PDB file of C-alpha atoms in Angstrom:
ATOM      1  CA  MET L 165     180.159 -11.183-132.852  1.00  0.00           C
ATOM      2  CA  THR L 166     179.874 -14.785-133.969  1.00  0.00           C
ATOM      3  CA  THR L 167     176.130 -14.602-133.341  1.00  0.00           C
ATOM      4  CA  GLY L 168     175.825 -11.441-135.425  1.00  0.00           C
ATOM      5  CA  LEU L 169     177.716 -13.003-138.298  1.00  0.00           C
ATOM      6  CA  TRP L 170     175.557 -16.118-138.112  1.00  0.00           C
ATOM      7  CA  ARG L 171     172.407 -14.000-138.265  1.00  0.00           C
ATOM      8  CA  ALA L 172     173.756 -12.242-141.339  1.00  0.00           C
ATOM      9  CA  LEU L 173     174.351 -15.610-142.967  1.00  0.00           C
ATOM     10  CA  ARG L 174     171.001 -17.167-142.021  1.00  0.00           C
ATOM     11  CA  PRO L 175     169.088 -15.876-145.078  1.00  0.00           C
ATOM     12  CA  LEU L 176     171.802 -17.429-147.261  1.00  0.00           C
ATOM     13  CA  ARG L 177     171.677 -20.946-145.823  1.00  0.00           C
ATOM     14  CA  PRO L 178     169.281 -22.470-148.386  1.00  0.00           C
ATOM     15  CA  LEU L 179     171.812 -21.737-151.127  1.00  0.00           C
ATOM     16  CA  GLN L 180     174.614 -23.525-149.309  1.00  0.00           C
ATOM     17  CA  CYS L 181     173.274 -26.930-150.294  1.00  0.00           C
ATOM     18  CA  ILE L 182     174.313 -26.308-153.906  1.00  0.00           C
ATOM     19  CA  PRO L 183     177.101 -28.758-154.808  1.00  0.00           C
ATOM     20  CA  GLY L 184     180.539 -27.152-154.897  1.00  0.00           C
ATOM     21  CA  PRO L 185     182.812 -27.313-157.943  1.00  0.00           C
ATOM     22  CA  LEU L 186     185.661 -29.742-158.293  1.00  0.00           C
ATOM     23  CA  ALA L 187     188.932 -28.025-157.498  1.00  0.00           C
ATOM     24  CA  ASP L 188     190.061 -28.225-161.127  1.00  0.00           C
ATOM     25  CA  VAL L 189     186.863 -26.771-162.618  1.00  0.00           C
ATOM     26  CA  PRO L 190     187.385 -23.177-163.771  1.00  0.00           C
ATOM     27  CA  LEU L 191     185.124 -20.492-162.348  1.00  0.00           C
ATOM     28  CA  ARG L 192     182.567 -19.859-165.067  1.00  0.00           C
ATOM     29  CA  ALA L 193     178.990 -18.625-165.171  1.00  0.00           C
ATOM     30  CA  ALA L 194     176.646 -21.480-164.226  1.00  0.00           C
ATOM     31  CA  SER L 195     174.003 -20.666-166.851  1.00  0.00           C
ATOM     32  CA  HIS L 196     172.106 -17.723-168.274  1.00  0.00           C
ATOM     33  CA  GLY L 197     168.895 -18.839-166.604  1.00  0.00           C
ATOM     34  CA  THR L 198     170.037 -18.832-162.993  1.00  0.00           C
ATOM     35  CA  ALA L 199     170.799 -16.155-160.406  1.00  0.00           C
ATOM     36  CA  LEU L 200     174.149 -17.797-159.631  1.00  0.00           C
ATOM     37  CA  LEU L 201     177.128 -16.285-161.426  1.00  0.00           C
ATOM     38  CA  TYR L 202     179.429 -19.272-160.796  1.00  0.00           C
ATOM     39  CA  PRO L 203     179.399 -22.510-158.764  1.00  0.00           C
ATOM     40  CA  GLU L 204     179.224 -21.809-154.992  1.00  0.00           C
ATOM     41  CA  HIS L 205     178.080 -18.200-155.571  1.00  0.00           C
ATOM     42  CA  ILE L 206     175.843 -16.742-152.864  1.00  0.00           C
ATOM     43  CA  ARG L 207     174.165 -13.481-153.798  1.00  0.00           C
ATOM     44  CA  THR L 208     174.068 -10.909-150.986  1.00  0.00           C
ATOM     45  CA  SER L 209     172.511  -7.512-150.383  1.00  0.00           C
ATOM     46  CA  PRO L 210     174.644  -4.462-149.456  1.00  0.00           C
ATOM     47  CA  LEU L 211     173.521  -4.837-145.837  1.00  0.00           C
ATOM     48  CA  GLN L 212     174.524  -8.482-145.741  1.00  0.00           C
ATOM     49  CA  GLN L 213     177.874  -7.613-147.291  1.00  0.00           C
ATOM     50  CA  ALA L 214     178.468  -4.993-144.601  1.00  0.00           C
ATOM     51  CA  LEU L 215     177.516  -7.393-141.790  1.00  0.00           C
ATOM     52  CA  LEU L 216     179.690 -10.127-143.236  1.00  0.00           C
ATOM     53  CA  ALA L 217     182.616  -7.717-143.577  1.00  0.00           C
ATOM     54  CA  ALA L 218     182.311  -6.458-139.996  1.00  0.00           C
ATOM     55  CA  GLY L 219     181.858  -9.899-138.476  1.00  0.00           C
ATOM     56  CA  SER L 220     184.598 -11.590-140.473  1.00  0.00           C
ATOM     57  CA  ALA L 221     187.029  -8.730-139.732  1.00  0.00           C
ATOM     58  CA  SER L 222     186.501  -9.123-135.986  1.00  0.00           C
ATOM     59  CA  MET L 223     186.890 -12.895-136.090  1.00  0.00           C
ATOM     60  CA  ALA L 224     189.913 -12.786-138.408  1.00  0.00           C
ATOM     61  CA  LEU L 225     191.700 -10.247-136.196  1.00  0.00           C
ATOM     62  CA  TYR L 226     190.904 -12.312-133.093  1.00  0.00           C
ATOM     63  CA  ASP L 227     192.157 -15.515-134.722  1.00  0.00           C
ATOM     64  CA  PRO L 228     194.312 -15.025-137.874  1.00  0.00           C
ATOM     65  CA  TYR L 229     194.146 -18.788-138.494  1.00  0.00           C
ATOM     66  CA  ARG L 230     190.393 -18.655-139.102  1.00  0.00           C
ATOM     67  CA  HIS L 231     190.934 -18.933-142.848  1.00  0.00           C
ATOM     68  CA  ASP L 232     187.194 -19.093-143.488  1.00  0.00           C
ATOM     69  CA  MET L 233     186.747 -15.649-141.904  1.00  0.00           C
ATOM     70  CA  VAL L 234     189.792 -14.271-143.719  1.00  0.00           C
ATOM     71  CA  ALA L 235     188.271 -15.509-146.980  1.00  0.00           C
ATOM     72  CA  VAL L 236     184.904 -13.846-146.297  1.00  0.00           C
ATOM     73  CA  LEU L 237     186.662 -10.599-145.357  1.00  0.00           C
ATOM     74  CA  GLY L 238     188.601 -10.603-148.620  1.00  0.00           C
ATOM     75  CA  GLU L 239     185.483 -11.156-150.701  1.00  0.00           C
ATOM     76  CA  THR L 240     183.309  -8.549-148.989  1.00  0.00           C
ATOM     77  CA  THR L 241     185.861  -5.721-148.886  1.00  0.00           C
ATOM     78  CA  GLY L 242     188.008  -6.248-151.972  1.00  0.00           C
ATOM     79  CA  HIS L 243     185.806  -5.254-154.929  1.00  0.00           C
ATOM     80  CA  ARG L 244     187.747  -2.134-155.895  1.00  0.00           C
ATOM     81  CA  ALA L 245     191.165  -3.762-155.481  1.00  0.00           C
ATOM     82  CA  LEU L 246     190.035  -6.851-157.411  1.00  0.00           C
ATOM     83  CA  LYS L 247     188.989  -4.664-160.353  1.00  0.00           C
ATOM     84  CA  VAL L 248     192.442  -3.067-160.403  1.00  0.00           C
ATOM     85  CA  LEU L 249     194.093  -6.504-160.308  1.00  0.00           C
ATOM     86  CA  ARG L 250     191.793  -7.807-163.055  1.00  0.00           C
ATOM     87  CA  ASP L 251     192.665  -4.829-165.266  1.00  0.00           C
ATOM     88  CA  GLN L 252     196.393  -5.385-164.651  1.00  0.00           C
ATOM     89  CA  MET L 253     195.998  -8.996-165.719  1.00  0.00           C
ATOM     90  CA  LYS L 254     194.109  -8.017-168.871  1.00  0.00           C
ATOM     91  CA  ARG L 255     196.894  -5.650-169.913  1.00  0.00           C
ATOM     92  CA  ASP L 256     199.587  -8.311-169.498  1.00  0.00           C
ATOM     93  CA  PRO L 257     199.983 -11.132-172.074  1.00  0.00           C
ATOM     94  CA  GLU L 258     200.602 -13.816-169.454  1.00  0.00           C
ATOM     95  CA  GLY L 259     197.939 -12.449-167.116  1.00  0.00           C
ATOM     96  CA  SER L 260     195.426 -12.231-169.946  1.00  0.00           C
ATOM     97  CA  GLN L 261     196.076 -15.866-170.819  1.00  0.00           C
ATOM     98  CA  ILE L 262     195.407 -16.826-167.199  1.00  0.00           C
ATOM     99  CA  LEU L 263     192.080 -14.964-167.229  1.00  0.00           C
ATOM    100  CA  GLN L 264     191.061 -16.717-170.439  1.00  0.00           C
ATOM    101  CA  GLN L 265     192.111 -20.254-169.470  1.00  0.00           C
ATOM    102  CA  ARG L 266     191.262 -20.084-165.745  1.00  0.00           C
ATOM    103  CA  PRO L 267     193.875 -22.564-164.428  1.00  0.00           C
ATOM    104  CA  ARG L 268     193.363 -23.911-160.908  1.00  0.00           C
ATOM    105  CA  ILE L 269     195.965 -25.115-158.416  1.00  0.00           C
ATOM    106  CA  SER L 270     194.868 -28.166-156.417  1.00  0.00           C
ATOM    107  CA  LEU L 271     195.960 -31.721-155.742  1.00  0.00           C
ATOM    108  CA  SER L 272     193.728 -32.836-158.609  1.00  0.00           C
ATOM    109  CA  THR L 273     195.429 -30.525-161.112  1.00  0.00           C
ATOM    110  CA  LEU L 274     199.021 -30.892-159.917  1.00  0.00           C
ATOM    111  CA  ASN L 275     201.083 -33.692-161.407  1.00  0.00           C
ATOM    112  CA  LEU L 276     203.004 -34.492-158.243  1.00  0.00           C
ATOM    113  CA  GLY L 277     205.168 -37.122-159.916  1.00  0.00           C
ATOM    114  CA  LYS L 278     206.227 -34.683-162.608  1.00  0.00           C
ATOM    115  CA  LEU L 279     207.011 -31.988-160.035  1.00  0.00           C
ATOM    116  CA  GLN L 280     209.066 -34.471-158.005  1.00  0.00           C
ATOM    117  CA  ASN L 281     211.157 -35.335-161.058  1.00  0.00           C
ATOM    118  CA  LEU L 282     211.987 -31.729-161.892  1.00  0.00           C
ATOM    119  CA  PRO L 283     215.579 -30.547-161.285  1.00  0.00           C
ATOM    120  CA  GLU L 284     216.644 -29.398-157.852  1.00  0.00           C
ATOM    121  CA  GLY L 285     216.082 -25.686-157.451  1.00  0.00           C
ATOM    122  CA  SER L 286     213.255 -25.504-159.995  1.00  0.00           C
ATOM    123  CA  LEU L 287     210.042 -23.689-159.069  1.00  0.00           C
ATOM    124  CA  GLY L 288     207.971 -26.878-159.180  1.00  0.00           C
ATOM    125  CA  ARG L 289     210.399 -28.855-157.031  1.00  0.00           C
ATOM    126  CA  GLU L 290     210.747 -26.054-154.488  1.00  0.00           C
ATOM    127  CA  TYR L 291     206.977 -25.530-154.346  1.00  0.00           C
ATOM    128  CA  LEU L 292     206.500 -29.243-153.660  1.00  0.00           C
ATOM    129  CA  ARG L 293     209.189 -29.059-150.980  1.00  0.00           C
ATOM    130  CA  PHE L 294     207.395 -26.089-149.390  1.00  0.00           C
ATOM    131  CA  LEU L 295     204.127 -28.046-149.214  1.00  0.00           C
ATOM    132  CA  ASP L 296     205.880 -31.063-147.680  1.00  0.00           C
ATOM    133  CA  VAL L 297     208.038 -29.208-145.133  1.00  0.00           C
ATOM    134  CA  ASN L 298     205.194 -26.985-143.927  1.00  0.00           C
ATOM    135  CA  ARG L 299     202.589 -29.764-144.142  1.00  0.00           C
ATOM    136  CA  VAL L 300     200.112 -27.696-146.130  1.00  0.00           C
ATOM    137  CA  SER L 301     197.878 -28.517-149.077  1.00  0.00           C
ATOM    138  CA  PRO L 302     196.546 -26.346-151.908  1.00  0.00           C
ATOM    139  CA  ASP L 303     193.155 -27.957-151.325  1.00  0.00           C
ATOM    140  CA  THR L 304     192.620 -25.977-148.118  1.00  0.00           C
ATOM    141  CA  ARG L 305     191.751 -22.790-150.062  1.00  0.00           C
ATOM    142  CA  ALA L 306     188.103 -21.851-149.627  1.00  0.00           C
ATOM    143  CA  PRO L 307     185.955 -21.461-152.744  1.00  0.00           C
ATOM    144  CA  THR L 308     184.780 -17.958-153.614  1.00  0.00           C
ATOM    145  CA  ARG L 309     181.162 -17.288-152.585  1.00  0.00           C
ATOM    146  CA  PHE L 310     180.367 -13.622-151.996  1.00  0.00           C
ATOM    147  CA  VAL L 311     181.861 -11.821-155.024  1.00  0.00           C
ATOM    148  CA  ASP L 312     179.028 -10.692-157.301  1.00  0.00           C
ATOM    149  CA  ASP L 313     181.123 -10.696-160.462  1.00  0.00           C
ATOM    150  CA  GLU L 314     182.208 -13.924-162.101  1.00  0.00           C
ATOM    151  CA  GLU L 315     185.540 -12.639-163.410  1.00  0.00           C
ATOM    152  CA  LEU L 316     186.497 -10.970-160.129  1.00  0.00           C
ATOM    153  CA  ALA L 317     185.537 -14.169-158.314  1.00  0.00           C
ATOM    154  CA  TYR L 318     188.186 -15.986-160.312  1.00  0.00           C
ATOM    155  CA  VAL L 319     190.770 -13.268-159.585  1.00  0.00           C
ATOM    156  CA  ILE L 320     190.416 -13.682-155.821  1.00  0.00           C
ATOM    157  CA  GLN L 321     190.359 -17.472-156.178  1.00  0.00           C
ATOM    158  CA  ARG L 322     193.592 -17.277-158.145  1.00  0.00           C
ATOM    159  CA  TYR L 323     195.099 -15.011-155.494  1.00  0.00           C
ATOM    160  CA  ARG L 324     194.287 -17.624-152.823  1.00  0.00           C
ATOM    161  CA  GLU L 325     195.696 -20.488-154.825  1.00  0.00           C
ATOM    162  CA  VAL L 326     199.027 -18.766-155.554  1.00  0.00           C
ATOM    163  CA  HIS L 327     199.479 -17.707-151.913  1.00  0.00           C
ATOM    164  CA  ASP L 328     201.726 -20.698-151.212  1.00  0.00           C
ATOM    165  CA  MET L 329     203.658 -19.862-154.370  1.00  0.00           C
ATOM    166  CA  LEU L 330     204.436 -16.466-152.826  1.00  0.00           C
ATOM    167  CA  HIS L 331     205.692 -18.193-149.682  1.00  0.00           C
ATOM    168  CA  THR L 332     207.996 -20.214-151.952  1.00  0.00           C
ATOM    169  CA  LEU L 333     209.183 -17.156-153.874  1.00  0.00           C
ATOM    170  CA  LEU L 334     209.857 -15.173-150.688  1.00  0.00           C
ATOM    171  CA  GLY L 335     211.349 -18.089-148.755  1.00  0.00           C
ATOM    172  CA  MET L 336     208.874 -17.668-145.900  1.00  0.00           C
ATOM    173  CA  PRO L 337     207.486 -20.488-143.700  1.00  0.00           C
ATOM    174  CA  THR L 338     203.845 -20.719-142.618  1.00  0.00           C
ATOM    175  CA  ASN L 339     204.380 -19.665-138.999  1.00  0.00           C
ATOM    176  CA  ILE L 340     202.864 -16.383-137.857  1.00  0.00           C
ATOM    177  CA  LEU L 341     206.030 -14.366-138.577  1.00  0.00           C
ATOM    178  CA  GLY L 342     206.308 -15.777-142.087  1.00  0.00           C
ATOM    179  CA  GLU L 343     202.605 -15.188-142.760  1.00  0.00           C
ATOM    180  CA  ILE L 344     202.848 -11.550-141.678  1.00  0.00           C
ATOM    181  CA  VAL L 345     205.815 -10.944-143.969  1.00  0.00           C
ATOM    182  CA  VAL L 346     203.898 -12.444-146.901  1.00  0.00           C
ATOM    183  CA  LYS L 347     200.873 -10.307-145.984  1.00  0.00           C
ATOM    184  CA  TRP L 348     202.994  -7.136-146.195  1.00  0.00           C
ATOM    185  CA  PHE L 349     204.202  -8.209-149.626  1.00  0.00           C
ATOM    186  CA  GLU L 350     200.625  -9.006-150.701  1.00  0.00           C
ATOM    187  CA  ALA L 351     199.293  -5.729-149.279  1.00  0.00           C
ATOM    188  CA  VAL L 352     201.717  -3.749-151.454  1.00  0.00           C
ATOM    189  CA  GLN L 353     201.094  -5.975-154.478  1.00  0.00           C
ATOM    190  CA  THR L 354     197.288  -6.254-154.344  1.00  0.00           C
ATOM    191  CA  GLY L 355     195.912  -3.396-152.246  1.00  0.00           C
ATOM    192  CA  LEU L 356     193.335  -5.825-150.827  1.00  0.00           C
ATOM    193  CA  PRO L 357     191.964  -4.486-147.500  1.00  0.00           C
ATOM    194  CA  MET L 358     192.182  -8.005-146.068  1.00  0.00           C
ATOM    195  CA  CYS L 359     195.948  -8.064-146.707  1.00  0.00           C
ATOM    196  CA  ILE L 360     196.419  -4.563-145.305  1.00  0.00           C
ATOM    197  CA  LEU L 361     194.549  -5.432-142.100  1.00  0.00           C
ATOM    198  CA  GLY L 362     196.511  -8.665-141.717  1.00  0.00           C
ATOM    199  CA  ALA L 363     199.785  -6.827-142.213  1.00  0.00           C
ATOM    200  CA  LEU L 364     198.927  -4.109-139.684  1.00  0.00           C
ATOM    201  CA  PHE L 365     197.269  -6.161-136.952  1.00  0.00           C
ATOM    202  CA  GLY L 366     199.012  -9.521-137.343  1.00  0.00           C
ATOM    203  CA  PRO L 367     202.111  -8.398-135.391  1.00  0.00           C
ATOM    204  CA  ILE L 368     200.017  -7.922-132.222  1.00  0.00           C
ATOM    205  CA  ARG L 369     200.573 -11.587-131.337  1.00  0.00           C
ATOM    206  CA  LEU L 370     204.340 -11.520-131.820  1.00  0.00           C
ATOM    207  CA  SER L 371     206.916 -11.528-129.055  1.00  0.00           C
ATOM    208  CA  VAL L 372     208.964  -8.368-128.517  1.00  0.00           C
ATOM    209  CA  GLN L 373     212.020 -10.044-130.083  1.00  0.00           C
ATOM    210  CA  HIS L 374     210.141 -11.111-133.224  1.00  0.00           C
ATOM    211  CA  LEU L 375     208.389  -7.750-133.437  1.00  0.00           C
ATOM    212  CA  GLU L 376     211.715  -5.911-133.467  1.00  0.00           C
ATOM    213  CA  VAL L 377     213.055  -8.145-136.245  1.00  0.00           C
ATOM    214  CA  LEU L 378     209.825  -7.714-138.203  1.00  0.00           C
ATOM    215  CA  VAL L 379     209.787  -3.924-137.998  1.00  0.00           C
ATOM    216  CA  THR L 380     213.490  -3.281-138.555  1.00  0.00           C
ATOM    217  CA  GLU L 381     214.326  -5.992-141.091  1.00  0.00           C
ATOM    218  CA  LEU L 382     211.448  -7.910-142.627  1.00  0.00           C
ATOM    219  CA  ILE L 383     208.733  -5.296-143.246  1.00  0.00           C
ATOM    220  CA  PRO L 384     211.083  -2.931-145.150  1.00  0.00           C
ATOM    221  CA  TRP L 385     212.290  -5.910-147.210  1.00  0.00           C
ATOM    222  CA  ALA L 386     208.731  -7.077-147.981  1.00  0.00           C
ATOM    223  CA  ILE L 387     207.586  -3.575-148.967  1.00  0.00           C
ATOM    224  CA  GLN L 388     210.620  -3.018-151.182  1.00  0.00           C
ATOM    225  CA  ASN L 389     210.149  -6.339-152.965  1.00  0.00           C
ATOM    226  CA  GLY L 390     206.395  -5.843-153.277  1.00  0.00           C
ATOM    227  CA  ARG L 391     206.918  -2.493-154.980  1.00  0.00           C
ATOM    228  CA  ARG L 392     209.692  -3.698-157.254  1.00  0.00           C
ATOM    229  CA  ALA L 393     208.099  -6.945-158.443  1.00  0.00           C
ATOM    230  CA  PRO L 394     205.525  -6.925-161.257  1.00  0.00           C
ATOM    231  CA  CYS L 395     202.034  -8.169-160.414  1.00  0.00           C
ATOM    232  CA  VAL L 396     202.516 -11.746-159.238  1.00  0.00           C
ATOM    233  CA  LEU L 397     199.039 -12.683-160.507  1.00  0.00           C
ATOM    234  CA  ASN L 398     200.392 -12.233-164.027  1.00  0.00           C
ATOM    235  CA  LEU L 399     202.652 -15.268-163.645  1.00  0.00           C
ATOM    236  CA  TYR L 400     201.389 -18.497-165.211  1.00  0.00           C
ATOM    237  CA  TYR L 401     203.135 -20.628-162.597  1.00  0.00           C
ATOM    238  CA  GLU L 402     201.892 -23.888-164.099  1.00  0.00           C
ATOM    239  CA  GLN L 403     203.907 -23.114-167.261  1.00  0.00           C
ATOM    240  CA  ARG L 404     207.002 -22.189-165.239  1.00  0.00           C
ATOM    241  CA  TRP L 405     207.448 -25.289-163.061  1.00  0.00           C
ATOM    242  CA  ALA L 406     210.773 -26.163-164.712  1.00  0.00           C
ATOM    243  CA  GLN L 407     212.148 -22.620-164.384  1.00  0.00           C
ATOM    244  CA  SER L 408     214.861 -22.108-161.801  1.00  0.00           C
ATOM    245  CA  LEU L 409     213.456 -20.509-158.655  1.00  0.00           C
ATOM    246  CA  ARG L 410     216.575 -18.344-158.486  1.00  0.00           C
ATOM    247  CA  ALA L 411     216.050 -17.186-162.074  1.00  0.00           C
ATOM    248  CA  LEU L 412     212.382 -16.415-161.401  1.00  0.00           C
ATOM    249  CA  ARG L 413     213.293 -14.367-158.337  1.00  0.00           C
ATOM    250  CA  GLU L 414     215.805 -12.405-160.409  1.00  0.00           C
ATOM    251  CA  GLU L 415     213.175 -11.857-163.113  1.00  0.00           C
ATOM    252  CA  LEU L 416     210.787 -10.440-160.519  1.00  0.00           C
ATOM    253  CA  GLY L 417     213.423  -8.466-158.633  1.00  0.00           C
ATOM    254  CA  ILE L 418     212.875 -10.440-155.426  1.00  0.00           C
ATOM    255  CA  THR L 419     215.956 -10.491-153.214  1.00  0.00           C
ATOM    256  CA  ASP L 420     216.885 -12.939-150.471  1.00  0.00           C
ATOM    257  CA  PRO L 421     215.366 -12.261-147.021  1.00  0.00           C
ATOM    258  CA  PRO L 422     217.642 -10.195-144.781  1.00  0.00           C
ATOM    259  CA  ILE L 423     217.455 -12.921-142.113  1.00  0.00           C
ATOM    260  CA  HIS L 424     216.451 -16.560-141.997  1.00  0.00           C
ATOM    261  CA  VAL L 425     212.904 -17.091-140.704  1.00  0.00           C
ATOM    262  CA  GLY L 426     212.650 -20.560-139.198  1.00  0.00           C
ATOM    263  CA  ARG L 427     209.530 -22.694-138.858  1.00  0.00           C
ATOM    264  CA  ALA L 428     209.310 -22.404-135.067  1.00  0.00           C
TER     265      ALA L 428
END
């Protein structure tokens, strides 16, 4: 399957030498005189999209931690869901502002000192704590490449960059159990096929004990919260760093997890 995916990508290799954007550069059209819709864009045919989708799905299901394959799967299968999300953002004042200003979340755009000095329990302080405890970085998010619409490319990039914010909101660690719970929440919230597949097939690797807890306690909780909360892409998190995480959860209707999910 890896060979098939590589063959599908081979015609695209000459475009991969194009310099990538800085993490804090908004996704915008490169110019009117080029075939590229935004920095890092790789134009693909319907056949290439299908091959990329099939290959990335197989690899992502085999190894859920292949974030590059998960990213390709999201881009090649999510067009319809991304349009729905984009339209939801346009209808919301805060979401519309995000679409217009194109904020990015990366180490180069985060003022870590300012976040560290925020009050205990604030969104910014808790987000920073999440990054530190779980040893993750916002800079690990892959740039969008295979979405043939500049605005939708930003929507999926934004979704990737707020993923850790959802972990913070839901109180979930980055272990496989925590990731699956977040994927169920995201599947309900976004309708992205990538999230639905991750939610359905991710539990295959769990132990019987964790699977029972997931099915009886955590999945119902994630679905309920995903349905109740407004679209989480409509939140301008960068303007809410000082807001109490507890207050933000209450605003969104997100309740505490039914059980504690540890890092192990």
